[in-house]
Short mmCIF file of C-alpha atoms in Angstrom, two decimals:
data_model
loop_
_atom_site.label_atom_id
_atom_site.label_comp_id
_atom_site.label_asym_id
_atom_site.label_seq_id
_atom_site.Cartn_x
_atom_site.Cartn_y
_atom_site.Cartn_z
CA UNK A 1 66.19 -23.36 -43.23
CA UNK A 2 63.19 -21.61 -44.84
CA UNK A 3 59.98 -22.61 -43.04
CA UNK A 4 58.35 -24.20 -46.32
CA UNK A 5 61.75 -26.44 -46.94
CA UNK A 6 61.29 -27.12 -43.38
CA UNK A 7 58.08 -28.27 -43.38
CA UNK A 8 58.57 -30.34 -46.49
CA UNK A 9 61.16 -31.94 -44.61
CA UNK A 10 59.49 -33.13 -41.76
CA UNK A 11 56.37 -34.07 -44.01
CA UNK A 12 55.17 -37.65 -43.32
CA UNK A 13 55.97 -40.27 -46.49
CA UNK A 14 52.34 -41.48 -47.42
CA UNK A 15 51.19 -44.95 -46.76
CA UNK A 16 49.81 -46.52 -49.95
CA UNK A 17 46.89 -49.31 -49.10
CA UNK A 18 45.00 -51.04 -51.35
CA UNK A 19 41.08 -51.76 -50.93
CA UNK A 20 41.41 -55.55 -50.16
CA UNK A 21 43.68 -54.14 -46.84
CA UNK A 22 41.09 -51.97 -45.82
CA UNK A 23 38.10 -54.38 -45.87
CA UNK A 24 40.17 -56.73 -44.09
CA UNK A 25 41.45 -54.41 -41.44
CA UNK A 26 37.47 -52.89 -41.20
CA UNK A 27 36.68 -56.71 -40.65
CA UNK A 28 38.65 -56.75 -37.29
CA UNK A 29 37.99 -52.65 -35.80
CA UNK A 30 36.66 -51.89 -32.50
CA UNK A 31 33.35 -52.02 -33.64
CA UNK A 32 33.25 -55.71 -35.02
CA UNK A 33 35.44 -56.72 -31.56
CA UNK A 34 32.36 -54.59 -29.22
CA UNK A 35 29.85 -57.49 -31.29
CA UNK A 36 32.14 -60.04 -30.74
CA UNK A 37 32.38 -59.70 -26.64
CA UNK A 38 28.16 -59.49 -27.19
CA UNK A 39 28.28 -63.21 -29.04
CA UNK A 40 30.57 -64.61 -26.45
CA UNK A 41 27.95 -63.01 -23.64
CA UNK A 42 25.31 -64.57 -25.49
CA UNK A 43 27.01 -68.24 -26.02
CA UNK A 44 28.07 -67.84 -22.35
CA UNK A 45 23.69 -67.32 -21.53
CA UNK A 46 23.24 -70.35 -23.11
CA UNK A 47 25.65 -72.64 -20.94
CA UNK A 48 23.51 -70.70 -18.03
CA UNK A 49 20.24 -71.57 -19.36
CA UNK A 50 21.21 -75.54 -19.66
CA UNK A 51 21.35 -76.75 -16.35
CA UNK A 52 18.97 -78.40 -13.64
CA UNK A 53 18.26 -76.56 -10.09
CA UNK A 54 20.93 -76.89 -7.93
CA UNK A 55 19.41 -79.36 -5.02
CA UNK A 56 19.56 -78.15 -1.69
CA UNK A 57 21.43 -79.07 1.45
CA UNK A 58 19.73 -78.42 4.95
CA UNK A 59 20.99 -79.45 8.86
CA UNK A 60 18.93 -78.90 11.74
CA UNK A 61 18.18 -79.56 15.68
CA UNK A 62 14.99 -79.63 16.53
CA UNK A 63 12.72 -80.78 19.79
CA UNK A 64 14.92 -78.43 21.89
CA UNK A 65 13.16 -79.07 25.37
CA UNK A 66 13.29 -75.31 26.94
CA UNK A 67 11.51 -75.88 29.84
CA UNK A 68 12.59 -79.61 31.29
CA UNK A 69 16.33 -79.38 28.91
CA UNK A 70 17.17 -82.23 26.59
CA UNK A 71 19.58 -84.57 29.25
CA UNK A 72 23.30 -84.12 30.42
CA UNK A 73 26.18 -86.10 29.04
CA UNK A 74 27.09 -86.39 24.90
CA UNK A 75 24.85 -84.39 23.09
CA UNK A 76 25.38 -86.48 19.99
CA UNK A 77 24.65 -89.83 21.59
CA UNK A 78 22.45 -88.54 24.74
CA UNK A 79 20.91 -86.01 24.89
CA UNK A 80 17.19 -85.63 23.33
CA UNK A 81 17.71 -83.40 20.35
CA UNK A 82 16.40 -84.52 16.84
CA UNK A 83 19.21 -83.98 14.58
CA UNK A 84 18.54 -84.30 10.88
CA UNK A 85 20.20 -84.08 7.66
CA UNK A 86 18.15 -83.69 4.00
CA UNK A 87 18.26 -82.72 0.33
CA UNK A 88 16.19 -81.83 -1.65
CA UNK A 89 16.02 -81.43 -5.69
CA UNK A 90 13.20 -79.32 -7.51
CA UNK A 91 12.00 -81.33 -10.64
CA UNK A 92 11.37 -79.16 -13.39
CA UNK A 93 8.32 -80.21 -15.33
CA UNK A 94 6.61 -79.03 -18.73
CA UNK A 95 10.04 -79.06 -20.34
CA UNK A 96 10.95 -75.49 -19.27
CA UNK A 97 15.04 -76.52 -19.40
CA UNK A 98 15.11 -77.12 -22.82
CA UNK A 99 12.79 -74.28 -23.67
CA UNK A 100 15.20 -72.17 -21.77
CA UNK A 101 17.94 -73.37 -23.47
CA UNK A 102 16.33 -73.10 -26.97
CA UNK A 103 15.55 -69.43 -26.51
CA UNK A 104 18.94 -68.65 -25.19
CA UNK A 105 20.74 -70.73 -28.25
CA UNK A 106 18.34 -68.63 -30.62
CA UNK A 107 19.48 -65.60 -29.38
CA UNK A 108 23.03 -66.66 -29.54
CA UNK A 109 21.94 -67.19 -33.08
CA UNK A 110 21.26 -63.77 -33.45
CA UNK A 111 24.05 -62.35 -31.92
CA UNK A 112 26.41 -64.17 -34.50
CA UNK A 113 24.58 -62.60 -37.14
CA UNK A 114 24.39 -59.48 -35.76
CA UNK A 115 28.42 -59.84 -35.68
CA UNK A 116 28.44 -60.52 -39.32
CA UNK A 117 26.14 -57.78 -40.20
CA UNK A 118 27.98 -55.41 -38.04
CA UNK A 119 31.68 -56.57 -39.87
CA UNK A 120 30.01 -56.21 -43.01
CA UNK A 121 28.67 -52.48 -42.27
CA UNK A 122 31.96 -51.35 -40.91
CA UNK A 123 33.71 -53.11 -44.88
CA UNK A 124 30.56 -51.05 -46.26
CA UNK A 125 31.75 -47.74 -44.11
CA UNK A 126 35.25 -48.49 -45.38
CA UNK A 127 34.87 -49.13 -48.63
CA UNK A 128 32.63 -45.93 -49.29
CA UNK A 129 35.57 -43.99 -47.83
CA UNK A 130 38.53 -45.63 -49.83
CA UNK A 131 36.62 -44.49 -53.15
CA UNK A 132 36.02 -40.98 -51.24
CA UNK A 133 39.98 -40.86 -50.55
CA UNK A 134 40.39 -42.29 -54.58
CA UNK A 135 38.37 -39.38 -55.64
CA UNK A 136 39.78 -37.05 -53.46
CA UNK A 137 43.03 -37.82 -54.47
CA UNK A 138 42.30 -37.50 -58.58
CA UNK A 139 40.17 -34.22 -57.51
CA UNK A 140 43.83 -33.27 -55.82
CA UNK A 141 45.38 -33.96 -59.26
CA UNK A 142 43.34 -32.25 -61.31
CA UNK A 143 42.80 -29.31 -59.69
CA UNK A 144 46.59 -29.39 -59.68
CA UNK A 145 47.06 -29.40 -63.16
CA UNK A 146 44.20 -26.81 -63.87
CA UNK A 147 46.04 -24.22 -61.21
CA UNK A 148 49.46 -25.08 -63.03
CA UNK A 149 47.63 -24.19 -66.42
CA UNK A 150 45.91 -21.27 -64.62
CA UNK A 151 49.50 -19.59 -63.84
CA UNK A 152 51.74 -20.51 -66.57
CA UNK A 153 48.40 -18.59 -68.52
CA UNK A 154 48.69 -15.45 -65.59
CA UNK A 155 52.26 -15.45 -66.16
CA UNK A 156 52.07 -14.95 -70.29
CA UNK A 157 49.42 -12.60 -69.60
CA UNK A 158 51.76 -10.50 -67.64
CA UNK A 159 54.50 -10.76 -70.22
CA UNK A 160 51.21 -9.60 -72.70
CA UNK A 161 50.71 -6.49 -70.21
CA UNK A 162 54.14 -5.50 -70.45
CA UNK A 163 54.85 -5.87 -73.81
CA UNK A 164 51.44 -3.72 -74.31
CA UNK A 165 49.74 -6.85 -76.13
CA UNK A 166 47.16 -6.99 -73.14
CA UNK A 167 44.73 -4.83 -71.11
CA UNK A 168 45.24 -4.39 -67.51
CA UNK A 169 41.92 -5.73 -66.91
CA UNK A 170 42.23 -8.80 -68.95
CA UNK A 171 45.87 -9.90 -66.70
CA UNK A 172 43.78 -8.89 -63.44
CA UNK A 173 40.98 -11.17 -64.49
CA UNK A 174 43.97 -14.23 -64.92
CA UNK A 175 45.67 -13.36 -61.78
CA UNK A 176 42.68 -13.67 -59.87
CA UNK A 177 41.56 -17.47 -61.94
CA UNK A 178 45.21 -18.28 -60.78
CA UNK A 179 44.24 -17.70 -57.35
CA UNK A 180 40.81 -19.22 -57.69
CA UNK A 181 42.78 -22.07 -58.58
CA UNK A 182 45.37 -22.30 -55.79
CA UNK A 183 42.45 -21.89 -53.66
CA UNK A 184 40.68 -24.98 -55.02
CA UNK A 185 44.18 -26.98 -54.86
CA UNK A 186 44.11 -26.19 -51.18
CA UNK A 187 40.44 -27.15 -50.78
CA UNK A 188 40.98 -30.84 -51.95
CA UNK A 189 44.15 -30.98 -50.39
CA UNK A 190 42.20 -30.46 -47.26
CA UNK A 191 39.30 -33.08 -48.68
CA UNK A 192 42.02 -35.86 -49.24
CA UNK A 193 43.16 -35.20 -45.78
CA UNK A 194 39.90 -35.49 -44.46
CA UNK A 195 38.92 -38.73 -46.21
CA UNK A 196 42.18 -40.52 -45.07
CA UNK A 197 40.94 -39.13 -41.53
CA UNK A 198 38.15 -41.12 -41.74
CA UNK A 199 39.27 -44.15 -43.32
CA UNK A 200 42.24 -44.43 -41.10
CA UNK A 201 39.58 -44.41 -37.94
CA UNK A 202 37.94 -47.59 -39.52
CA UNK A 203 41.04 -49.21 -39.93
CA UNK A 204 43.87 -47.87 -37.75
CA UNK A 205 46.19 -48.44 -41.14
CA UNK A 206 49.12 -47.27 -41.28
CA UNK A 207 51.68 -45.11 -38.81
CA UNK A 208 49.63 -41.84 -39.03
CA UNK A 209 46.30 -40.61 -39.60
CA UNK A 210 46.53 -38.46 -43.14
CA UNK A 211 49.29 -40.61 -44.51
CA UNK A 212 46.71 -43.29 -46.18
CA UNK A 213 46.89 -43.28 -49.94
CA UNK A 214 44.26 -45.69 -52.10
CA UNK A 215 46.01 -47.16 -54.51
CA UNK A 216 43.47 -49.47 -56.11
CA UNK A 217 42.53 -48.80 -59.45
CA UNK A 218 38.25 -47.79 -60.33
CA UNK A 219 36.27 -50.58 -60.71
CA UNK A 220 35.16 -51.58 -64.32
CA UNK A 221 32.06 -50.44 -66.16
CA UNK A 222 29.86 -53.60 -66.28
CA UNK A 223 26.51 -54.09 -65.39
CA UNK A 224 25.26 -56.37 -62.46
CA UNK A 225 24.42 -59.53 -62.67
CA UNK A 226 20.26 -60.05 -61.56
CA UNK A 227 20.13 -62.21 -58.81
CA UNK A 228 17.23 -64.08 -56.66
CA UNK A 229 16.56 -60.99 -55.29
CA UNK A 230 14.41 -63.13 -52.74
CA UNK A 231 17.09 -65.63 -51.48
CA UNK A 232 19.74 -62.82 -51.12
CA UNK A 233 17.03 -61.05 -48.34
CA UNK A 234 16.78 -64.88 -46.69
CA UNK A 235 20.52 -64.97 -46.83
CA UNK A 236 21.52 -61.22 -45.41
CA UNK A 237 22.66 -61.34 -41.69
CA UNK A 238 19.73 -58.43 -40.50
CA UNK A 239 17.53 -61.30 -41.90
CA UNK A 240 19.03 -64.34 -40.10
CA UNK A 241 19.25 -62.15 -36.63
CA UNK A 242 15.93 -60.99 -37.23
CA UNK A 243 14.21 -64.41 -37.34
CA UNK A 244 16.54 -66.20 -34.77
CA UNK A 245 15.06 -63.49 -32.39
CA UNK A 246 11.58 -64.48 -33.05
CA UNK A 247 12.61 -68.35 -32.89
CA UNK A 248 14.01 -67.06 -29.17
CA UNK A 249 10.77 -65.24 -28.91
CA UNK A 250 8.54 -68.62 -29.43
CA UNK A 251 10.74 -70.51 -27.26
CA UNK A 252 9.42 -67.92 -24.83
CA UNK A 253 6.34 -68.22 -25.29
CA UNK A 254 6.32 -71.33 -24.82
CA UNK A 255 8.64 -71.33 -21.51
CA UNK A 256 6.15 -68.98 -20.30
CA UNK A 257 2.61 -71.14 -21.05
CA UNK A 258 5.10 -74.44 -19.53
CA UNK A 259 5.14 -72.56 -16.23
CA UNK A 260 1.37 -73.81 -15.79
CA UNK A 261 2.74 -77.01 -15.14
CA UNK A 262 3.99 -76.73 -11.15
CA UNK A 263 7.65 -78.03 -10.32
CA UNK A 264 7.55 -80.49 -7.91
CA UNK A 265 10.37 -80.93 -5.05
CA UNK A 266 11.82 -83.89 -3.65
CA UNK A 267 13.08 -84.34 -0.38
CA UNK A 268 14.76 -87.18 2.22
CA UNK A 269 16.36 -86.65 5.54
CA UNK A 270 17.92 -88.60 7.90
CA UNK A 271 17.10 -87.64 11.43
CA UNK A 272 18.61 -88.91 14.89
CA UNK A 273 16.93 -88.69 18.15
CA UNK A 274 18.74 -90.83 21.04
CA UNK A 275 16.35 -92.55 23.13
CA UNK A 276 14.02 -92.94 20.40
CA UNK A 277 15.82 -93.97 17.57
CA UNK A 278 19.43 -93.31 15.68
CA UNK A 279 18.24 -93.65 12.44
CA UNK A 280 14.98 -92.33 11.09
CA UNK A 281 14.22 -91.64 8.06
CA UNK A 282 12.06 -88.70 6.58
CA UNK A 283 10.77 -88.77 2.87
CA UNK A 284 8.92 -85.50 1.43
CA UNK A 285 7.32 -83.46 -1.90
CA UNK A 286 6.16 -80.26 -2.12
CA UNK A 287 4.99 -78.17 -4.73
CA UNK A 288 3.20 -74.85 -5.57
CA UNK A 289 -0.87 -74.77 -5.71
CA UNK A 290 -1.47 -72.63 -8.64
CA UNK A 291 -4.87 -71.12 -7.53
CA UNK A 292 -6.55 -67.95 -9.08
CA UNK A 293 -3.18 -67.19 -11.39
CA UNK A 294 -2.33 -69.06 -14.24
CA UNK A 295 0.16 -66.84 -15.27
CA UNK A 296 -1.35 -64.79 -17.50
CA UNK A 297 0.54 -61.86 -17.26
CA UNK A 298 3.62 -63.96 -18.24
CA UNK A 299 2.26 -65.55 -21.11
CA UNK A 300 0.71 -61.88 -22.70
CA UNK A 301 4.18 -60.57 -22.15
CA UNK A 302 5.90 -63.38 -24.10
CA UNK A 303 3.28 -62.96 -26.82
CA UNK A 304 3.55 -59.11 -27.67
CA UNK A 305 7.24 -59.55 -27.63
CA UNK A 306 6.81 -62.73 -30.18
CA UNK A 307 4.24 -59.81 -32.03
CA UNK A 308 6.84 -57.35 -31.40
CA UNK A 309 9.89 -59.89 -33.22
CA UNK A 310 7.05 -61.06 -36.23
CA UNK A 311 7.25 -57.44 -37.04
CA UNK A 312 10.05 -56.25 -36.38
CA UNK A 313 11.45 -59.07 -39.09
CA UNK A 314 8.83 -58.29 -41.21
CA UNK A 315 10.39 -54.71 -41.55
CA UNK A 316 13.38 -55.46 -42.08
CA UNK A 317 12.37 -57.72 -45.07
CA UNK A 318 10.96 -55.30 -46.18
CA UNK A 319 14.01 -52.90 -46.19
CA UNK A 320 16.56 -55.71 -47.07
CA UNK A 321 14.58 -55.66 -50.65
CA UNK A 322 14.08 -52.54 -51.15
CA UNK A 323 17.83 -51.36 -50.62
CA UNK A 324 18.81 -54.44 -52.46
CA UNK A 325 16.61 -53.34 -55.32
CA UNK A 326 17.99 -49.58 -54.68
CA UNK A 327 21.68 -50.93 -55.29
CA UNK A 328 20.66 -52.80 -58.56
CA UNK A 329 19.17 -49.90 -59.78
CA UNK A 330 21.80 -47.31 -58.63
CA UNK A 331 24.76 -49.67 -59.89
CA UNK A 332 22.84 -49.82 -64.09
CA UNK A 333 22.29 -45.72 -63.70
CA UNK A 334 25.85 -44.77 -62.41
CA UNK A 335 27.48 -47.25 -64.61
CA UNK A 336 25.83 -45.29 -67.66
CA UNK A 337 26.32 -42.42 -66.21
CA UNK A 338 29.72 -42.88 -66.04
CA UNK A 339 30.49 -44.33 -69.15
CA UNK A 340 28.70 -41.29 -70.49
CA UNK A 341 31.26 -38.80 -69.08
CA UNK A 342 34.29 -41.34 -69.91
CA UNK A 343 33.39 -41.76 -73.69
CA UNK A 344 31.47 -38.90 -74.90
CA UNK A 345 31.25 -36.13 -72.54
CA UNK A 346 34.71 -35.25 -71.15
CA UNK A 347 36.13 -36.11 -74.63
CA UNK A 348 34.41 -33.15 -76.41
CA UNK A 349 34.84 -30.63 -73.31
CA UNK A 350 38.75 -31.66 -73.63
CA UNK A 351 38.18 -30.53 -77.75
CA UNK A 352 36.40 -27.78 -77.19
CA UNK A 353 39.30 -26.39 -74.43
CA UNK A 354 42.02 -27.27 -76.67
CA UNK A 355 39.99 -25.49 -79.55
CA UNK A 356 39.79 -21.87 -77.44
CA UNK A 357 43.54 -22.00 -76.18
CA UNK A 358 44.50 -22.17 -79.42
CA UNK A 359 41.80 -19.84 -80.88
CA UNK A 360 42.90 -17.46 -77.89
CA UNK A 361 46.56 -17.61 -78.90
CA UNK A 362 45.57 -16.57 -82.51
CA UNK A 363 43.52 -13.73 -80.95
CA UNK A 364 40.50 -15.36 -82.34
CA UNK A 365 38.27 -15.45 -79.33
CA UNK A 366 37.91 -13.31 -76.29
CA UNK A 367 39.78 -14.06 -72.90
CA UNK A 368 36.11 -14.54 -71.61
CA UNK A 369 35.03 -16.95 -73.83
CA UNK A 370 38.60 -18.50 -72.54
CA UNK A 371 37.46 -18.63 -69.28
CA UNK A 372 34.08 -20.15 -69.92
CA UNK A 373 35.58 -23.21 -71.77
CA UNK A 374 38.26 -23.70 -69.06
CA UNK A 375 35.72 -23.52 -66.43
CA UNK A 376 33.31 -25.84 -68.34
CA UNK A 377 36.30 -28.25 -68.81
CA UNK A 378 36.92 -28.15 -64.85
CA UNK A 379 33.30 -28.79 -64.19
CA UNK A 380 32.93 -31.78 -66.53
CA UNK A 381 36.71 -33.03 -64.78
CA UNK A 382 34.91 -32.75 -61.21
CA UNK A 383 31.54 -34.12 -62.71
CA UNK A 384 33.60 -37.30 -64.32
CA UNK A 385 35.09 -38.14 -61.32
CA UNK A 386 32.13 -37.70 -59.38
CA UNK A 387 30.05 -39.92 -61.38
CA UNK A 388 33.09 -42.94 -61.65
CA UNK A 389 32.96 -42.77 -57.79
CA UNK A 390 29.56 -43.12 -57.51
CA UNK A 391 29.66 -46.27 -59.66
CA UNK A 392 32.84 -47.67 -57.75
CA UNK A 393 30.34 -47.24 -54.60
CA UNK A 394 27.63 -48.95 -56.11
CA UNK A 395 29.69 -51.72 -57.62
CA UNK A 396 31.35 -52.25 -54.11
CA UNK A 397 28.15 -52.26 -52.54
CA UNK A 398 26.45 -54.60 -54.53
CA UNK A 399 29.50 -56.84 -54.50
CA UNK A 400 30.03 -56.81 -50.69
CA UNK A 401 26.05 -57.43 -50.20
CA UNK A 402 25.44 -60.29 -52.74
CA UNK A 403 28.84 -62.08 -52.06
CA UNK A 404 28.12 -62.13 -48.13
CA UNK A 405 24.67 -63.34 -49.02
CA UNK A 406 25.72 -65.94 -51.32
CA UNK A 407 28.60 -67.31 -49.29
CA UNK A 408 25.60 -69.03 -46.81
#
């Protein structure tokens, strides 16, 4: 078997997905299950942070008589040691448990919207590359066609040459656009193969890793909607995870000022000394004398990281609009821009093409002038294509971003 019928043979069947599949399976990758196992670390903090000290168990023999001994016989019942039993419990005051356990819930908070924001950047990743494999695949197509044109027009010219119709010259100069062409078939082929590279490590779709095909059709032209450009920044997860941190940040703060207030520990034991007496009892408190420190160190630390969170959420405000405003924008231009090419553009390249093959055939204009149209028809094909993927990028976008926003 030929070794090009061979290795059509063994080529893999391709694996047709559609864009709803690939946000879903994006929704679910490696990435989205890394912020998951950080959520159930952070929900797990939480459960740590709610609870009371532990009290505290403590057995001992004192009065140990090393010089005269303690007595002979039982040394439960008889002999002079002072056995004792206690517990003690450590009262936490200035409410520093449920400060604790606010700060660790807020974070929590955050980490479940960090989760969303990270499954919706991974459907953002995804979808940009489905409309990369689209376009590759209609670049693929085209490019096709143009090479077919490119040496069915070689080939006549060579049937030109021989019948002496043609200069030498003039069939070099469509040889070498028919390998320009077969050249640029094998460039996109390689650009398809790339994009379903890329989408298939987002997704893990299908059995192989070139064998993705999109199959959903471009997006319409239509202009966006203009939203409360305000709420949707409230509403985006960066936003939510951004404020629950400084929420975690005040419950900090004030954990760190409570810590003024000392703990105080309770304690009873029961002791036993024979010959004295076999049941004493022993009742204690003890707490920390805060003198010359009122933790101040602690509290300026909580405060420049509250400082630090203010900002760091103003920021991101501020970049939530602005790309928000960006995608509006983008989404109007590339709509027009593509509706441009669709309507009026790429109609009158396609005429003006048409026009010199047939004014070629005649002999009424030059092979160059051939050339120029078929290469201005090529550009204006690639241009087209580029501009409806743009807008399918935008429109996706937009959609993913305002629909995630809206759905809180």
């Amino acid at each position: 078997m030929p070794l090009a019928a061979w290795s059509q043979a063994v080529e893999p069947a391709p694996y047709p997905v559609s864009l709803a599949q690939v946000l879903q399976a994006a929704a679910q990758n490696l990435d989205v299950t890394l912020a998951q196992r950080v959520l159930a670390a952070a929900q797990a903090e939480v459960t740590a942070a709610d609870r009371a000290p532990f009290p505290t168990l403590s057995a001992g023999i004192s009065q140990i008589d090393l010089q005269n001994g303690n007595g002979s016989g039982n040394p439960w019942t008889e002999q002079t040691y002072d056995k004792s039993i206690g517990l003690d419990w450590t009262w936490e005051r200035g409410n520093k448990r449920a400060l604790r356990t606010q700060a660790a819930q807020r974070s929590a908070e955050a980490a479940r919207a960090d989760l969303e924001d990270t499954r919706l950047q991974q459907q953002l990743a995804a979808l940009t590359i489905y409309y990369d494999l689209l376009a590759a695949q209609e670049r693929l197509a085209q490019v096709q066609q143009i090479a077919q044109g490119a040496a069915e027009l070689a080939q006549a010219a060579r049937l030109r040459l021989q019948a002496g119709d043609l200069s030498a010259q003039d069939s070099a100069r469509m040889d070498i656009e028919a390998q320009r062409a077969q050249a640029e078939v094998r460039s996109a082929e390689l650009e398809r193969q790339r994009a379903a590279l890329l989408l298939w490590q987002l997704t893990a779709l299908g059995p192989g890793t070139a064998q993705l095909q999109a199959q959903s059709p471009w997006p319409e032209l239509q202009p966006a909607a203009v939203p409360d450009l305000e709420a949707l920044v409230e509403a985006r997860a960066d936003v939510r995870a951004a404020r629950a941190r400084v929420e975690a940040a005040q419950a900090a703060l004030q954990g760190s000022v409570a810590q003024k207030k000392s703990d105080i520990t309770w304690g009873v034991s029961y002791d036993h000394i024979p010959g004295t007496s076999t049941a004493l009892l022993a009742l204690r408190m003890s707490m920390p004398l805060q003198w010359g420190y009122g933790y101040e160190g602690e509290i300026a630390r909580a405060q420049a990281q509250l400082a630090q969170t203010e900002q760091a959420l103003e920021k991101i405000r501020r970049a939530a609009r602005l790309e928000l405003q960006r995608l509006q924008h983008e989404l109007a231009s590339s709509a027009e821009r593509a509706a441009a090419y669709e309507r009026e553009i790429l109609p009158r390249a396609r005429r003006v093409a048409e026009g010199a093959e047939l004014a070629y055939r005649k002999g009424a204009l030059s092979l160059t002038d051939l050339l120029d149209a078929r290469r201005t028809l090529r550009a204006t094909l690639l241009d087209a294509l580029a501009a409806r993927s743009e807008h399918a990028k935008a429109w996706g976008v937009w959609q993913l971003r305002t629909t995630a926003a809206a759905e809180r």
